[in-house]
Amino acid sequence: AAGERAIALAPNSAEGYAWLANILNFAGEPYEAHGLAEKATRLNPQYAGPWYLFEIGHAAYLTGRYEEASVALKRVLTRDPEFWPAHLHLAVNLSESGQEEAAQAEAAEVLRLSPKFSLEVMQQALPYRDQAVLERALVALRKAGLK
């Protein structure tokens, strides 16, 4: 509700659309999130950086569009190679699409950029409404070599 209100108050705020996309991805509304993240990118193409593209990739992954997710997440990394959440989600995406070697390379990048990373902390930090989504990601990350 707060995200929708923010957009109503500032309909040209790319940040408002990106934040609402983030919330909706975790709330189980990735199709709507995808459109909002794309709108954020259109509203502020100069920024259209890691975060907006990340939400596009996150939504694409959540809807099973693995190739689209990989493209968006790789675009994030061309703009900010140290944005470790993109490496993390790319590892999940690649693992689930059967690209284990590439998933392991992304998992190694997560550990290089965030040496104290743990699946236990991630499990507590990510607020997915549908816990099955989180469990699916955890399985993929374990296959990629994260603990």
Tab-separated table of C-alpha atoms in Angstrom:
chain	number	residue	atom	x	y	z
A	1	ALA	CA	0.000	0.000	0.000
A	2	ALA	CA	2.828	2.405	0.834
A	3	GLY	CA	4.533	1.685	-2.501
A	4	GLU	CA	1.330	2.304	-4.409
A	5	ARG	CA	0.796	5.529	-2.488
A	6	ALA	CA	4.338	6.666	-3.287
A	7	ILE	CA	3.676	6.153	-6.997
A	8	ALA	CA	0.344	7.970	-6.753
A	9	LEU	CA	2.093	10.935	-5.121
A	10	ALA	CA	5.032	10.936	-7.550
A	11	PRO	CA	4.007	9.120	-10.740
A	12	ASN	CA	7.308	9.935	-12.457
A	13	SER	CA	9.493	8.585	-9.665
A	14	ALA	CA	11.569	5.738	-11.035
A	15	GLU	CA	12.632	4.914	-7.489
A	16	GLY	CA	9.016	4.453	-6.427
A	17	TYR	CA	8.372	1.967	-9.224
A	18	ALA	CA	11.596	0.088	-8.495
A	19	TRP	CA	10.813	-0.184	-4.784
A	20	LEU	CA	7.315	-1.418	-5.501
A	21	ALA	CA	8.758	-3.958	-7.966
A	22	ASN	CA	11.070	-5.209	-5.218
A	23	ILE	CA	8.183	-5.588	-2.787
A	24	LEU	CA	5.988	-7.340	-5.345
A	25	ASN	CA	8.724	-9.818	-6.274
A	26	PHE	CA	8.900	-10.937	-2.663
A	27	ALA	CA	5.113	-10.849	-2.307
A	28	GLY	CA	4.616	-13.323	-5.148
A	29	GLU	CA	3.560	-10.871	-7.867
A	30	PRO	CA	6.523	-11.077	-10.267
A	31	TYR	CA	4.542	-10.329	-13.440
A	32	GLU	CA	3.433	-6.997	-12.043
A	33	ALA	CA	6.905	-6.409	-10.584
A	34	HIS	CA	8.498	-6.962	-13.991
A	35	GLY	CA	6.374	-4.258	-15.595
A	36	LEU	CA	7.070	-1.803	-12.792
A	37	ALA	CA	10.826	-2.392	-12.951
A	38	GLU	CA	10.754	-1.858	-16.716
A	39	LYS	CA	8.829	1.377	-16.165
A	40	ALA	CA	11.457	2.512	-13.644
A	41	THR	CA	14.112	1.859	-16.283
A	42	ARG	CA	12.179	3.876	-18.882
A	43	LEU	CA	11.613	6.761	-16.465
A	44	ASN	CA	15.272	7.015	-15.584
A	45	PRO	CA	17.322	5.423	-18.386
A	46	GLN	CA	20.498	7.189	-17.286
A	47	TYR	CA	20.387	5.338	-13.977
A	48	ALA	CA	18.691	2.125	-15.141
A	49	GLY	CA	21.529	0.598	-13.272
A	50	PRO	CA	22.020	-2.363	-11.089
A	51	TRP	CA	18.914	-2.168	-8.983
A	52	TYR	CA	16.273	-1.618	-11.675
A	53	LEU	CA	17.736	-4.275	-13.943
A	54	PHE	CA	18.135	-6.573	-10.962
A	55	GLU	CA	14.390	-6.411	-10.287
A	56	ILE	CA	13.694	-7.201	-13.945
A	57	GLY	CA	15.968	-10.250	-13.678
A	58	HIS	CA	14.465	-11.288	-10.367
A	59	ALA	CA	10.942	-11.131	-11.779
A	60	ALA	CA	11.946	-13.028	-14.921
A	61	TYR	CA	13.524	-15.774	-12.800
A	62	LEU	CA	10.432	-16.013	-10.588
A	63	THR	CA	8.255	-16.524	-13.667
A	64	GLY	CA	10.520	-19.219	-15.105
A	65	ARG	CA	11.975	-17.071	-17.893
A	66	TYR	CA	15.555	-18.137	-17.207
A	67	GLU	CA	17.143	-16.781	-20.380
A	68	GLU	CA	15.586	-13.352	-19.868
A	69	ALA	CA	16.661	-13.413	-16.223
A	70	SER	CA	20.237	-14.262	-17.187
A	71	VAL	CA	20.364	-11.431	-19.720
A	72	ALA	CA	19.077	-8.867	-17.206
A	73	LEU	CA	21.366	-10.059	-14.415
A	74	LYS	CA	24.401	-10.051	-16.711
A	75	ARG	CA	23.514	-6.478	-17.716
A	76	VAL	CA	23.542	-5.591	-14.018
A	77	LEU	CA	27.046	-7.019	-13.755
A	78	THR	CA	28.329	-5.093	-16.781
A	79	ARG	CA	27.329	-1.912	-14.957
A	80	ASP	CA	28.463	-3.021	-11.505
A	81	PRO	CA	30.573	-6.200	-11.437
A	82	GLU	CA	30.625	-6.165	-7.638
A	83	PHE	CA	26.852	-6.126	-7.136
A	84	TRP	CA	26.908	-9.489	-5.387
A	85	PRO	CA	23.109	-9.983	-5.212
A	86	ALA	CA	23.144	-10.208	-9.018
A	87	HIS	CA	25.832	-12.912	-8.816
A	88	LEU	CA	23.694	-14.712	-6.229
A	89	HIS	CA	20.513	-14.632	-8.294
A	90	LEU	CA	22.442	-15.538	-11.421
A	91	ALA	CA	23.811	-18.590	-9.564
A	92	VAL	CA	20.254	-19.629	-8.676
A	93	ASN	CA	19.018	-19.011	-12.203
A	94	LEU	CA	21.887	-20.891	-13.857
A	95	SER	CA	21.653	-23.793	-11.419
A	96	GLU	CA	17.944	-24.206	-12.020
A	97	SER	CA	18.448	-24.088	-15.771
A	98	GLY	CA	21.055	-26.873	-15.611
A	99	GLN	CA	24.165	-24.772	-16.119
A	100	GLU	CA	25.997	-26.045	-13.050
A	101	GLU	CA	29.520	-24.972	-13.984
A	102	ALA	CA	28.417	-21.396	-14.647
A	103	ALA	CA	26.329	-21.443	-11.446
A	104	GLN	CA	29.388	-22.533	-9.465
A	105	ALA	CA	31.430	-19.691	-10.960
A	106	GLU	CA	28.765	-17.194	-9.863
A	107	ALA	CA	28.663	-18.756	-6.386
A	108	ALA	CA	32.445	-18.297	-6.182
A	109	GLU	CA	31.964	-14.610	-7.035
A	110	VAL	CA	29.397	-14.285	-4.249
A	111	LEU	CA	31.949	-15.659	-1.785
A	112	ARG	CA	34.721	-13.460	-3.152
A	113	LEU	CA	32.577	-10.330	-2.782
A	114	SER	CA	30.849	-11.370	0.439
A	115	PRO	CA	33.172	-13.812	2.248
A	116	LYS	CA	30.830	-14.217	5.220
A	117	PHE	CA	27.844	-15.150	3.048
A	118	SER	CA	25.758	-18.019	4.379
A	119	LEU	CA	22.564	-19.647	3.244
A	120	GLU	CA	21.300	-19.560	6.822
A	121	VAL	CA	21.558	-15.766	6.965
A	122	MET	CA	20.047	-15.463	3.493
A	123	GLN	CA	17.137	-17.664	4.539
A	124	GLN	CA	16.403	-15.359	7.457
A	125	ALA	CA	16.848	-12.157	5.464
A	126	LEU	CA	14.784	-12.750	2.321
A	127	PRO	CA	11.097	-12.056	2.933
A	128	TYR	CA	9.465	-14.272	0.312
A	129	ARG	CA	5.787	-14.667	1.087
A	130	ASP	CA	5.871	-18.126	-0.482
A	131	GLN	CA	8.492	-20.084	1.433
A	132	ALA	CA	8.593	-22.671	-1.368
A	133	VAL	CA	10.240	-20.043	-3.593
A	134	LEU	CA	12.947	-19.527	-0.990
A	135	GLU	CA	13.444	-23.267	-0.534
A	136	ARG	CA	13.796	-23.717	-4.296
A	137	ALA	CA	16.500	-21.031	-4.385
A	138	LEU	CA	18.313	-22.611	-1.437
A	139	VAL	CA	18.396	-25.979	-3.197
A	140	ALA	CA	19.810	-24.346	-6.332
A	141	LEU	CA	22.455	-22.480	-4.329
A	142	ARG	CA	23.523	-25.631	-2.503
A	143	LYS	CA	23.938	-27.316	-5.904
A	144	ALA	CA	26.090	-24.353	-6.929
A	145	GLY	CA	28.317	-24.938	-3.902
A	146	LEU	CA	27.147	-22.372	-1.357
A	147	LYS	CA	26.615	-23.284	2.269
